Amino acid sequence: MTNLDLTIIVPTYNLGRYLPATLKTIQEQTIDVELWLIDDASTDRTAQTAADFVRGVPNYHATAFDRHRGIGAARNFGIDHASGRFIAFVDGDDLIAPTFAETLVRGFTSGVVATAVGYDWWHRSRGGPDRFRLLSQAEMFEQVSHHGTEIGGYIWNKAFSHAALDAGNIRYKEQLRIAEDYDFTAEYVAHTRGKYAYNPTVLYKKINRPNSTMHNFSWDDRRQEDKIFDHIYQLKQLI
């Protein structure tokens, strides 16, 4: 167990040369964090890279599944084993700025139940001043329930209250292959009353890896995405 404020959860699967760069940016954070690396039965050396990285660091942990279970199962394992008051997710091929963790934690002022920062993806990097603005539950839901919003429905530029995740029993739906981030984040906001804090400073860089899961969706996956967003729109009734 640790008494660190933030747990960062990183699912890994056949990341090859990408993972070391991600781990280096986690190592360079300006505050200490708890780290969980969960390998989803990689067939390359990804699991070994993770195990070597955490060796000798008490607040760093690595585990490996004995069979491929999917990114949702890996993230759920991380949530269930995290000890931090707040939980953030980083994809194992992405890059975070040194102040990523510190900024997410700083946003948790009185009554705030989740924080978010700016991100760079497909040359989207509007950025903004290094200060938080507060959103209501309804305003945050509008941001996370639609494509193309500034804050977005992704999980990797956000931190969530661990207590609220447990209170609402918010976990990944492990059967989903597409739009699982939107489903998770919308469920969290719809079931978690409070204030939401957003800092537009760009602190997360999404890397477009050619063989990543998002480049291999089928038509069945796309149909599933439509059903997920139908469910998300229904969640608005809870607010």
Coordinates of N, CA and C in Angstrom, one line a residue:
M1 N 0.8 -1.2 0.0 CA 0.0 0.0 0.0 C 0.9 1.3 0.0
T2 N 0.3 2.3 -0.6 CA 1.0 3.6 -0.6 C 0.1 4.7 -0.1
N3 N 0.6 5.8 0.2 CA -0.3 7.0 0.6 C -0.2 8.1 -0.4
L4 N 0.1 7.7 -1.7 CA 0.2 8.7 -2.7 C -1.2 9.1 -3.2
D5 N -1.3 10.3 -3.7 CA -2.6 10.8 -4.1 C -3.1 10.1 -5.4
L6 N -2.2 9.9 -6.3 CA -2.6 9.5 -7.7 C -2.1 8.2 -8.0
T7 N -3.0 7.3 -8.6 CA -2.5 6.1 -9.2 C -2.7 6.2 -10.7
I8 N -1.6 5.9 -11.4 CA -1.7 5.9 -12.9 C -1.8 4.4 -13.3
I9 N -2.7 4.1 -14.2 CA -3.0 2.7 -14.7 C -2.6 2.7 -16.1
V10 N -1.8 1.7 -16.5 CA -1.3 1.6 -17.9 C -1.5 0.2 -18.4
P11 N -2.5 -0.1 -19.2 CA -2.6 -1.4 -19.9 C -1.6 -1.5 -21.0
T12 N -1.0 -2.7 -21.1 CA 0.0 -2.9 -22.2 C -0.3 -4.2 -22.9
Y13 N 0.0 -4.1 -24.3 CA -0.2 -5.3 -25.1 C 0.7 -5.1 -26.4
N14 N 1.7 -5.9 -26.5 CA 2.6 -5.9 -27.7 C 2.9 -4.4 -28.2
L15 N 3.5 -3.7 -27.2 CA 3.9 -2.3 -27.5 C 5.3 -2.1 -28.1
G16 N 6.1 -3.2 -28.0 CA 7.4 -3.1 -28.7 C 8.2 -1.9 -28.2
R17 N 8.7 -1.1 -29.2 CA 9.6 0.0 -28.9 C 8.8 1.2 -28.3
Y18 N 7.5 1.2 -28.3 CA 6.8 2.4 -27.8 C 6.8 2.5 -26.3
L19 N 6.7 1.4 -25.5 CA 6.5 1.4 -24.1 C 7.7 2.2 -23.4
P20 N 8.9 1.9 -23.7 CA 10.0 2.6 -22.9 C 9.8 4.1 -22.9
A21 N 9.4 4.7 -24.0 CA 9.3 6.2 -24.0 C 8.1 6.6 -23.1
T22 N 7.0 5.9 -23.1 CA 5.9 6.2 -22.2 C 6.4 6.1 -20.7
L23 N 7.1 5.0 -20.4 CA 7.6 4.8 -19.0 C 8.5 5.9 -18.6
K24 N 9.3 6.4 -19.5 CA 10.2 7.5 -19.2 C 9.5 8.7 -18.8
T25 N 8.4 9.0 -19.5 CA 7.6 10.2 -19.1 C 6.9 10.1 -17.8
I26 N 6.5 8.8 -17.4 CA 5.9 8.6 -16.1 C 7.0 8.8 -15.0
Q27 N 8.2 8.3 -15.3 CA 9.3 8.4 -14.4 C 9.7 9.9 -14.1
E28 N 9.4 10.7 -15.1 CA 9.8 12.1 -15.0 C 8.8 13.0 -14.4
Q29 N 7.7 12.5 -13.8 CA 6.6 13.3 -13.2 C 7.2 14.1 -12.0
T30 N 6.6 15.2 -11.8 CA 7.1 16.2 -10.8 C 6.6 15.8 -9.4
I31 N 5.6 14.8 -9.3 CA 5.2 14.3 -8.0 C 5.3 12.8 -8.1
D32 N 5.4 12.1 -6.9 CA 5.4 10.7 -6.9 C 4.0 10.2 -7.1
V33 N 3.9 9.1 -7.9 CA 2.6 8.4 -8.1 C 2.8 7.0 -7.9
E34 N 1.6 6.3 -7.7 CA 1.5 4.9 -7.7 C 1.3 4.5 -9.2
L35 N 2.0 3.5 -9.6 CA 1.9 3.0 -11.0 C 1.5 1.5 -11.1
W36 N 0.5 1.2 -11.9 CA 0.1 -0.1 -12.2 C 0.3 -0.4 -13.7
L37 N 1.2 -1.3 -14.0 CA 1.3 -1.7 -15.4 C 0.7 -3.1 -15.5
I38 N -0.4 -3.2 -16.4 CA -1.1 -4.5 -16.5 C -0.9 -5.0 -17.9
D39 N -0.2 -6.1 -18.1 CA 0.1 -6.6 -19.4 C -1.0 -7.7 -19.8
D40 N -1.5 -7.5 -21.0 CA -2.7 -8.3 -21.4 C -2.2 -9.5 -22.3
A41 N -1.2 -10.3 -21.7 CA -0.7 -11.5 -22.4 C 0.0 -11.1 -23.7
S42 N 1.0 -10.2 -23.7 CA 1.7 -9.8 -24.8 C 2.5 -11.0 -25.3
T43 N 2.8 -11.0 -26.6 CA 3.6 -12.1 -27.2 C 5.0 -11.6 -27.6
D44 N 5.3 -10.3 -27.3 CA 6.6 -9.8 -27.5 C 7.2 -9.6 -26.1
R45 N 8.2 -8.7 -26.0 CA 8.9 -8.5 -24.7 C 8.2 -7.4 -23.8
T46 N 7.0 -7.0 -24.2 CA 6.4 -5.9 -23.4 C 6.3 -6.2 -21.9
A47 N 5.8 -7.4 -21.6 CA 5.7 -7.7 -20.2 C 7.0 -7.7 -19.4
Q48 N 8.0 -8.1 -20.1 CA 9.4 -8.1 -19.5 C 9.9 -6.7 -19.3
T49 N 9.6 -5.8 -20.3 CA 10.0 -4.4 -20.2 C 9.3 -3.8 -19.0
A50 N 8.0 -4.1 -18.8 CA 7.3 -3.5 -17.6 C 7.8 -4.1 -16.3
A51 N 8.1 -5.4 -16.2 CA 8.6 -5.9 -15.0 C 10.0 -5.4 -14.7
D52 N 10.8 -5.2 -15.7 CA 12.2 -4.6 -15.4 C 12.0 -3.2 -14.9
F53 N 11.1 -2.4 -15.4 CA 10.9 -1.0 -15.1 C 10.5 -0.8 -13.6
V54 N 9.6 -1.7 -13.1 CA 9.1 -1.5 -11.7 C 10.0 -2.0 -10.7
R55 N 11.0 -2.8 -11.1 CA 11.8 -3.5 -10.1 C 12.6 -2.5 -9.2
G56 N 12.4 -2.7 -7.9 CA 13.0 -1.9 -6.9 C 12.3 -0.6 -6.6
V57 N 11.2 -0.3 -7.2 CA 10.4 0.9 -6.9 C 9.2 0.5 -6.1
P58 N 9.1 0.8 -4.8 CA 7.9 0.3 -4.0 C 6.6 0.7 -4.5
N59 N 6.4 1.9 -5.1 CA 5.1 2.4 -5.5 C 4.8 2.1 -7.0
Y60 N 5.7 1.3 -7.6 CA 5.5 0.8 -9.0 C 5.2 -0.7 -9.0
H61 N 4.2 -1.1 -9.8 CA 3.7 -2.5 -9.8 C 3.5 -2.9 -11.2
A62 N 3.8 -4.2 -11.5 CA 3.5 -4.8 -12.8 C 2.9 -6.2 -12.6
T63 N 2.0 -6.5 -13.5 CA 1.4 -7.8 -13.5 C 1.1 -8.2 -14.9
A64 N 1.0 -9.5 -15.2 CA 0.7 -10.0 -16.5 C -0.4 -11.0 -16.5
F65 N -1.4 -10.9 -17.4 CA -2.4 -11.9 -17.5 C -1.9 -13.1 -18.2
D66 N -2.4 -14.2 -17.9 CA -2.0 -15.5 -18.6 C -2.7 -15.7 -19.9
R67 N -3.7 -14.9 -20.2 CA -4.4 -15.0 -21.5 C -4.9 -13.6 -21.8
H68 N -5.1 -13.4 -23.1 CA -5.6 -12.1 -23.6 C -7.0 -11.8 -23.2
R69 N -7.2 -10.7 -22.4 CA -8.6 -10.5 -21.8 C -9.1 -9.1 -22.3
G70 N -8.3 -8.3 -22.9 CA -8.8 -7.0 -23.4 C -8.5 -5.8 -22.5
I71 N -8.5 -4.6 -23.1 CA -8.1 -3.4 -22.4 C -9.0 -3.1 -21.2
G72 N -10.3 -3.4 -21.3 CA -11.2 -3.2 -20.2 C -10.9 -4.0 -19.0
A73 N -10.5 -5.2 -19.2 CA -10.2 -6.1 -18.0 C -8.9 -5.6 -17.4
A74 N -7.9 -5.1 -18.2 CA -6.7 -4.6 -17.7 C -6.9 -3.4 -16.8
R75 N -7.7 -2.5 -17.4 CA -8.0 -1.3 -16.6 C -8.8 -1.5 -15.3
N76 N -9.7 -2.5 -15.4 CA -10.5 -2.8 -14.2 C -9.6 -3.4 -13.1
F77 N -8.6 -4.3 -13.5 CA -7.6 -4.8 -12.6 C -6.9 -3.7 -11.9
G78 N -6.5 -2.7 -12.7 CA -5.8 -1.5 -12.1 C -6.6 -0.8 -11.1
I79 N -7.9 -0.5 -11.4 CA -8.8 0.2 -10.5 C -8.9 -0.6 -9.2
D80 N -9.1 -1.9 -9.3 CA -9.4 -2.8 -8.2 C -8.1 -2.9 -7.3
H81 N -7.0 -2.6 -7.8 CA -5.7 -2.8 -7.0 C -5.1 -1.4 -6.7
A82 N -5.7 -0.3 -7.1 CA -5.1 1.0 -6.9 C -5.3 1.4 -5.4
S83 N -4.4 2.1 -4.9 CA -4.5 2.7 -3.5 C -4.6 4.2 -3.5
G84 N -4.4 4.9 -4.7 CA -4.5 6.3 -4.7 C -5.9 6.8 -4.5
R85 N -6.0 8.1 -4.0 CA -7.3 8.7 -3.9 C -7.9 9.1 -5.2
F86 N -7.0 9.3 -6.2 CA -7.5 9.6 -7.6 C -6.8 8.6 -8.5
I87 N -7.5 8.4 -9.7 CA -7.0 7.4 -10.6 C -7.0 8.1 -12.0
A88 N -5.8 7.9 -12.7 CA -5.7 8.4 -14.0 C -5.2 7.2 -14.9
F89 N -5.5 7.3 -16.2 CA -5.2 6.2 -17.1 C -4.3 6.8 -18.2
V90 N -3.2 6.0 -18.5 CA -2.3 6.4 -19.6 C -2.2 5.2 -20.6
D91 N -2.3 5.4 -21.9 CA -2.1 4.3 -22.8 C -0.6 4.1 -23.0
G92 N -0.2 2.9 -23.1 CA 1.2 2.5 -23.1 C 2.1 2.9 -24.2
D93 N 1.5 3.6 -25.2 CA 2.3 4.2 -26.3 C 2.2 5.7 -26.4
D94 N 1.6 6.3 -25.4 CA 1.5 7.8 -25.4 C 2.5 8.5 -24.5
L95 N 2.5 9.8 -24.5 CA 3.5 10.6 -23.8 C 2.8 11.6 -22.9
I96 N 3.3 11.8 -21.7 CA 2.7 12.8 -20.8 C 3.8 13.8 -20.4
A97 N 3.4 15.0 -20.2 CA 4.3 16.1 -19.8 C 4.7 15.9 -18.3
P98 N 5.8 16.4 -17.9 CA 6.2 16.2 -16.5 C 5.2 16.6 -15.4
T99 N 4.4 17.6 -15.7 CA 3.4 18.1 -14.8 C 2.0 17.5 -14.9
F100 N 1.9 16.5 -15.7 CA 0.6 15.8 -16.0 C 0.0 15.4 -14.7
A101 N 0.6 14.6 -13.9 CA 0.1 14.1 -12.6 C -0.2 15.2 -11.6
E102 N 0.8 16.1 -11.5 CA 0.7 17.2 -10.5 C -0.5 18.1 -10.8
T103 N -0.7 18.4 -12.1 CA -1.8 19.2 -12.5 C -3.2 18.6 -12.3
L104 N -3.3 17.3 -12.6 CA -4.5 16.6 -12.4 C -4.9 16.6 -10.9
V105 N -3.9 16.4 -10.0 CA -4.2 16.3 -8.6 C -4.5 17.7 -8.1
R106 N -3.8 18.7 -8.6 CA -4.0 20.1 -8.1 C -5.5 20.6 -8.4
G107 N -6.1 20.0 -9.4 CA -7.5 20.4 -9.7 C -8.5 19.9 -8.7
F108 N -8.2 19.0 -7.9 CA -9.2 18.4 -6.9 C -9.3 19.3 -5.7
T109 N -9.9 20.4 -5.9 CA -10.3 21.3 -4.8 C -11.6 20.9 -4.3
S110 N -12.1 21.6 -3.3 CA -13.3 21.2 -2.6 C -14.5 20.9 -3.5
G111 N -15.1 19.7 -3.5 CA -16.3 19.4 -4.2 C -16.0 18.9 -5.6
V112 N -14.7 18.9 -6.1 CA -14.4 18.4 -7.4 C -14.3 16.9 -7.4
V113 N -14.9 16.3 -8.4 CA -15.0 14.8 -8.4 C -14.2 14.2 -9.6
A114 N -13.7 15.1 -10.5 CA -12.9 14.6 -11.7 C -12.2 15.8 -12.3
T115 N -11.0 15.6 -12.8 CA -10.2 16.7 -13.4 C -9.8 16.3 -14.8
A116 N -9.5 17.3 -15.7 CA -9.1 17.0 -17.0 C -8.1 18.0 -17.5
V117 N -7.2 17.6 -18.4 CA -6.2 18.6 -19.0 C -6.3 18.5 -20.5
G118 N -5.7 19.5 -21.2 CA -5.6 19.5 -22.6 C -4.8 18.3 -23.2
Y119 N -5.1 18.0 -24.4 CA -4.3 16.9 -25.1 C -4.1 17.3 -26.5
D120 N -3.1 16.6 -27.1 CA -2.7 16.8 -28.5 C -2.9 15.5 -29.2
W121 N -3.7 15.5 -30.2 CA -4.0 14.3 -31.0 C -4.4 14.8 -32.4
W122 N -3.8 14.2 -33.5 CA -4.1 14.6 -34.8 C -3.9 16.1 -35.0
H123 N -2.8 16.6 -34.4 CA -2.5 18.0 -34.5 C -3.5 18.9 -33.8
R124 N -4.3 18.4 -32.9 CA -5.3 19.2 -32.1 C -4.5 19.6 -30.9
S125 N -4.2 20.9 -30.8 CA -3.4 21.4 -29.7 C -3.8 22.9 -29.4
R126 N -5.0 23.1 -29.1 CA -5.4 24.5 -28.9 C -4.8 25.1 -27.6
G127 N -4.7 24.3 -26.6 CA -4.1 24.7 -25.3 C -4.8 25.8 -24.7
G128 N -4.1 26.5 -23.7 CA -4.8 27.6 -23.0 C -4.0 27.8 -21.7
P129 N -4.4 28.8 -20.9 CA -3.7 29.2 -19.7 C -3.7 28.0 -18.7
D130 N -2.7 28.0 -17.9 CA -2.5 27.0 -16.8 C -3.4 27.4 -15.6
R131 N -4.7 27.3 -15.8 CA -5.6 27.5 -14.7 C -6.9 26.7 -14.9
F132 N -7.5 26.3 -13.9 CA -8.7 25.4 -14.0 C -10.0 26.3 -14.1
R133 N -10.9 25.8 -14.9 CA -12.3 26.3 -14.8 C -13.2 25.2 -14.4
L134 N -14.2 25.6 -13.6 CA -15.1 24.6 -13.1 C -16.3 24.4 -14.0
L135 N -16.8 23.2 -14.1 CA -18.0 22.8 -14.9 C -18.9 22.1 -14.0
S136 N -20.2 22.3 -14.3 CA -21.3 21.6 -13.6 C -21.3 20.1 -14.1
Q137 N -22.0 19.3 -13.4 CA -22.2 17.9 -13.9 C -22.8 17.9 -15.3
A138 N -23.8 18.7 -15.5 CA -24.5 18.8 -16.8 C -23.5 19.3 -17.9
E139 N -22.7 20.3 -17.6 CA -21.8 20.8 -18.6 C -20.7 19.8 -18.9
M140 N -20.2 19.0 -17.9 CA -19.2 18.0 -18.2 C -19.8 16.9 -19.0
F141 N -21.1 16.5 -18.7 CA -21.7 15.5 -19.5 C -21.8 15.8 -21.0
E142 N -22.1 17.1 -21.3 CA -22.1 17.5 -22.7 C -20.8 17.4 -23.3
Q143 N -19.7 17.6 -22.5 CA -18.4 17.5 -23.1 C -18.0 16.0 -23.4
V144 N -18.3 15.1 -22.5 CA -17.8 13.7 -22.6 C -18.8 12.8 -23.4
S145 N -19.9 13.3 -23.8 CA -20.9 12.4 -24.5 C -21.0 12.7 -26.0
H146 N -20.1 13.5 -26.5 CA -20.1 13.8 -27.9 C -18.7 13.8 -28.5
H147 N -18.6 13.4 -29.8 CA -17.3 13.5 -30.5 C -17.0 15.0 -30.7
G148 N -15.7 15.3 -30.7 CA -15.3 16.6 -31.2 C -15.3 17.7 -30.1
T149 N -15.6 17.4 -28.9 CA -15.6 18.5 -27.9 C -14.2 18.7 -27.4
E150 N -14.0 19.9 -26.7 CA -12.7 20.2 -26.3 C -12.1 19.3 -25.2
I151 N -12.9 18.9 -24.3 CA -12.5 18.0 -23.2 C -12.5 16.6 -23.6
G152 N -13.5 16.2 -24.4 CA -13.6 14.8 -24.9 C -14.1 13.8 -23.9
G153 N -14.5 12.7 -24.5 CA -14.9 11.6 -23.7 C -13.9 10.5 -23.4
Y154 N -12.6 10.8 -23.8 CA -11.5 9.9 -23.5 C -11.2 9.9 -22.1
I155 N -10.5 8.8 -21.6 CA -10.2 8.7 -20.2 C -8.7 9.2 -19.9
W156 N -7.9 9.2 -21.0 CA -6.5 9.4 -20.8 C -6.1 10.8 -20.5
N157 N -6.9 11.8 -20.6 CA -6.6 13.2 -20.2 C -7.3 13.6 -18.9
K158 N -7.7 12.6 -18.1 CA -8.5 12.9 -16.9 C -8.0 12.1 -15.7
A159 N -8.5 12.5 -14.5 CA -8.4 11.8 -13.3 C -9.7 11.7 -12.6
F160 N -10.0 10.6 -12.0 CA -11.3 10.3 -11.4 C -11.1 10.0 -9.9
S161 N -12.1 10.4 -9.1 CA -12.1 10.1 -7.7 C -12.3 8.5 -7.5
H162 N -11.3 8.0 -6.8 CA -11.4 6.5 -6.6 C -12.6 6.2 -5.8
A163 N -12.9 7.0 -4.8 CA -14.1 6.7 -3.9 C -15.4 6.8 -4.8
A164 N -15.5 7.7 -5.7 CA -16.7 7.8 -6.5 C -16.8 6.6 -7.5
L165 N -15.7 6.2 -8.0 CA -15.7 5.0 -8.9 C -16.3 3.8 -8.1
D166 N -15.8 3.6 -6.9 CA -16.3 2.5 -6.1 C -17.8 2.7 -5.6
A167 N -18.1 3.9 -5.2 CA -19.5 4.2 -4.8 C -20.5 3.9 -5.9
G168 N -20.1 4.3 -7.1 CA -21.1 4.0 -8.2 C -20.9 2.7 -8.9
N169 N -19.9 1.9 -8.4 CA -19.5 0.7 -9.1 C -19.2 0.9 -10.6
I170 N -18.5 1.9 -10.9 CA -18.1 2.3 -12.2 C -16.9 1.5 -12.7
R171 N -17.1 0.6 -13.6 CA -16.0 -0.2 -14.2 C -16.2 -0.3 -15.7
Y172 N -15.1 -0.7 -16.3 CA -15.2 -0.9 -17.8 C -16.1 -2.1 -18.1
K173 N -16.9 -1.9 -19.1 CA -17.6 -3.1 -19.7 C -16.7 -3.9 -20.6
E174 N -16.2 -5.0 -20.1 CA -15.1 -5.7 -20.7 C -15.4 -6.3 -22.1
Q175 N -16.7 -6.4 -22.4 CA -17.0 -6.9 -23.7 C -16.9 -5.9 -24.9
L176 N -16.7 -4.6 -24.5 CA -16.7 -3.6 -25.5 C -15.3 -3.5 -26.2
R177 N -15.3 -3.3 -27.5 CA -14.1 -3.2 -28.3 C -13.9 -1.7 -28.8
I178 N -15.0 -1.0 -28.8 CA -15.0 0.3 -29.4 C -15.8 1.3 -28.5
A179 N -15.4 2.6 -28.4 CA -16.1 3.6 -27.6 C -16.2 3.3 -26.2
E180 N -15.3 2.4 -25.7 CA -15.3 2.0 -24.3 C -14.9 3.2 -23.4
D181 N -14.1 4.1 -23.9 CA -13.8 5.3 -23.1 C -15.0 6.2 -22.9
Y182 N -15.7 6.4 -24.0 CA -16.9 7.3 -23.9 C -17.9 6.6 -22.9
D183 N -18.1 5.3 -23.0 CA -19.1 4.7 -22.1 C -18.7 4.8 -20.7
F184 N -17.4 4.6 -20.4 CA -16.9 4.7 -19.0 C -17.0 6.1 -18.5
T185 N -16.6 7.1 -19.2 CA -16.6 8.4 -18.8 C -18.0 9.0 -18.6
A186 N -18.9 8.7 -19.6 CA -20.2 9.1 -19.5 C -20.9 8.5 -18.3
E187 N -20.7 7.2 -18.0 CA -21.3 6.5 -16.9 C -20.8 7.2 -15.6
Y188 N -19.5 7.5 -15.5 CA -19.0 8.2 -14.3 C -19.7 9.5 -14.1
V189 N -19.7 10.4 -15.1 CA -20.3 11.7 -15.0 C -21.8 11.6 -14.7
A190 N -22.5 10.8 -15.3 CA -23.9 10.7 -15.1 C -24.3 10.2 -13.7
H191 N -23.4 9.5 -13.1 CA -23.7 8.9 -11.7 C -22.9 9.6 -10.6
T192 N -22.2 10.7 -11.0 CA -21.3 11.3 -10.0 C -21.6 12.8 -9.9
R193 N -22.3 13.2 -8.9 CA -22.7 14.6 -8.7 C -21.4 15.4 -8.1
G194 N -21.3 16.6 -8.5 CA -20.2 17.4 -8.0 C -19.7 18.3 -9.1
K195 N -18.6 18.9 -8.8 CA -17.9 19.9 -9.8 C -16.8 19.1 -10.6
Y196 N -16.6 19.6 -11.8 CA -15.6 19.1 -12.6 C -14.6 20.2 -13.0
A197 N -13.3 19.9 -13.0 CA -12.3 20.9 -13.2 C -11.5 20.6 -14.5
Y198 N -11.4 21.6 -15.3 CA -10.6 21.4 -16.6 C -9.6 22.5 -16.8
N199 N -8.3 22.0 -17.0 CA -7.2 22.9 -17.3 C -6.8 22.7 -18.8
P200 N -6.9 23.7 -19.6 CA -6.6 23.4 -21.1 C -5.1 23.3 -21.4
T201 N -4.2 23.4 -20.5 CA -2.8 23.2 -20.8 C -2.6 21.8 -21.4
V202 N -1.9 21.7 -22.5 CA -1.7 20.5 -23.2 C -0.6 19.7 -22.5
L203 N -1.1 18.6 -21.8 CA -0.1 17.8 -21.0 C -0.1 16.3 -21.4
Y204 N -0.9 16.0 -22.4 CA -1.0 14.6 -22.9 C -0.9 14.5 -24.4
K205 N 0.0 13.7 -24.9 CA 0.2 13.6 -26.4 C -0.2 12.1 -26.8
K206 N -1.2 12.0 -27.6 CA -1.7 10.8 -28.2 C -0.8 10.4 -29.4
I207 N -0.2 9.2 -29.3 CA 0.6 8.7 -30.4 C -0.2 7.8 -31.3
N208 N -0.2 8.1 -32.6 CA -0.9 7.3 -33.6 C -0.1 6.1 -34.1
R209 N -0.2 5.0 -33.4 CA 0.5 3.8 -33.7 C -0.2 3.0 -34.8
P210 N 0.4 2.7 -35.9 CA -0.2 2.1 -37.1 C -1.0 0.8 -36.8
N211 N -0.5 0.0 -35.9 CA -1.1 -1.3 -35.7 C -2.0 -1.3 -34.4
S212 N -2.4 -0.1 -33.9 CA -3.2 -0.1 -32.7 C -4.6 -0.6 -32.9
T213 N -5.3 -0.9 -31.9 CA -6.6 -1.4 -32.0 C -7.6 -0.5 -32.8
M214 N -7.5 0.8 -32.6 CA -8.4 1.7 -33.2 C -8.3 1.7 -34.7
H215 N -7.2 1.1 -35.3 CA -7.1 1.0 -36.7 C -7.6 -0.3 -37.3
N216 N -8.2 -1.1 -36.4 CA -8.6 -2.5 -36.9 C -10.1 -2.8 -36.5
F217 N -10.9 -1.8 -36.5 CA -12.3 -2.0 -36.2 C -13.1 -2.5 -37.4
S218 N -14.1 -3.4 -37.1 CA -14.9 -4.0 -38.1 C -16.2 -3.2 -38.2
W219 N -17.1 -3.6 -39.2 CA -18.4 -3.0 -39.3 C -19.2 -3.4 -38.1
D220 N -19.0 -4.6 -37.6 CA -19.8 -5.0 -36.3 C -19.4 -4.1 -35.2
D221 N -18.1 -3.7 -35.1 CA -17.7 -2.8 -34.1 C -18.3 -1.4 -34.2
R222 N -18.4 -1.0 -35.4 CA -19.0 0.3 -35.7 C -20.5 0.3 -35.3
R223 N -21.2 -0.8 -35.6 CA -22.6 -0.9 -35.1 C -22.7 -0.9 -33.6
Q224 N -21.7 -1.5 -33.0 CA -21.7 -1.5 -31.5 C -21.5 -0.1 -31.0
E225 N -20.7 0.7 -31.7 CA -20.5 2.1 -31.3 C -21.8 2.8 -31.3
D226 N -22.6 2.6 -32.3 CA -23.9 3.3 -32.4 C -24.8 3.0 -31.2
K227 N -24.8 1.7 -30.8 CA -25.6 1.3 -29.6 C -25.0 1.9 -28.3
I228 N -23.7 2.0 -28.2 CA -23.1 2.6 -27.1 C -23.5 4.1 -26.9
F229 N -23.5 4.8 -28.0 CA -23.9 6.2 -28.0 C -25.4 6.4 -27.7
D230 N -26.2 5.5 -28.2 CA -27.6 5.5 -27.8 C -27.8 5.4 -26.3
H231 N -27.0 4.5 -25.7 CA -27.1 4.3 -24.3 C -26.6 5.6 -23.6
I232 N -25.5 6.1 -24.1 CA -24.9 7.4 -23.5 C -26.0 8.5 -23.5
Y233 N -26.7 8.7 -24.6 CA -27.7 9.7 -24.6 C -28.8 9.5 -23.6
Q234 N -29.1 8.2 -23.4 CA -30.1 7.9 -22.3 C -29.7 8.3 -20.9
L235 N -28.3 8.2 -20.7 CA -27.8 8.5 -19.4 C -28.1 10.0 -19.0
K236 N -28.2 10.8 -20.0 CA -28.5 12.2 -19.7 C -29.7 12.4 -18.8
Q237 N -30.6 11.5 -18.8 CA -31.8 11.6 -18.0 C -31.5 11.6 -16.5
L238 N -30.4 11.0 -16.2 CA -30.0 10.9 -14.8 C -29.5 12.2 -14.1
I239 N -29.2 13.2 -15.0 CA -28.7 14.4 -14.4 C -29.7 15.5 -14.2

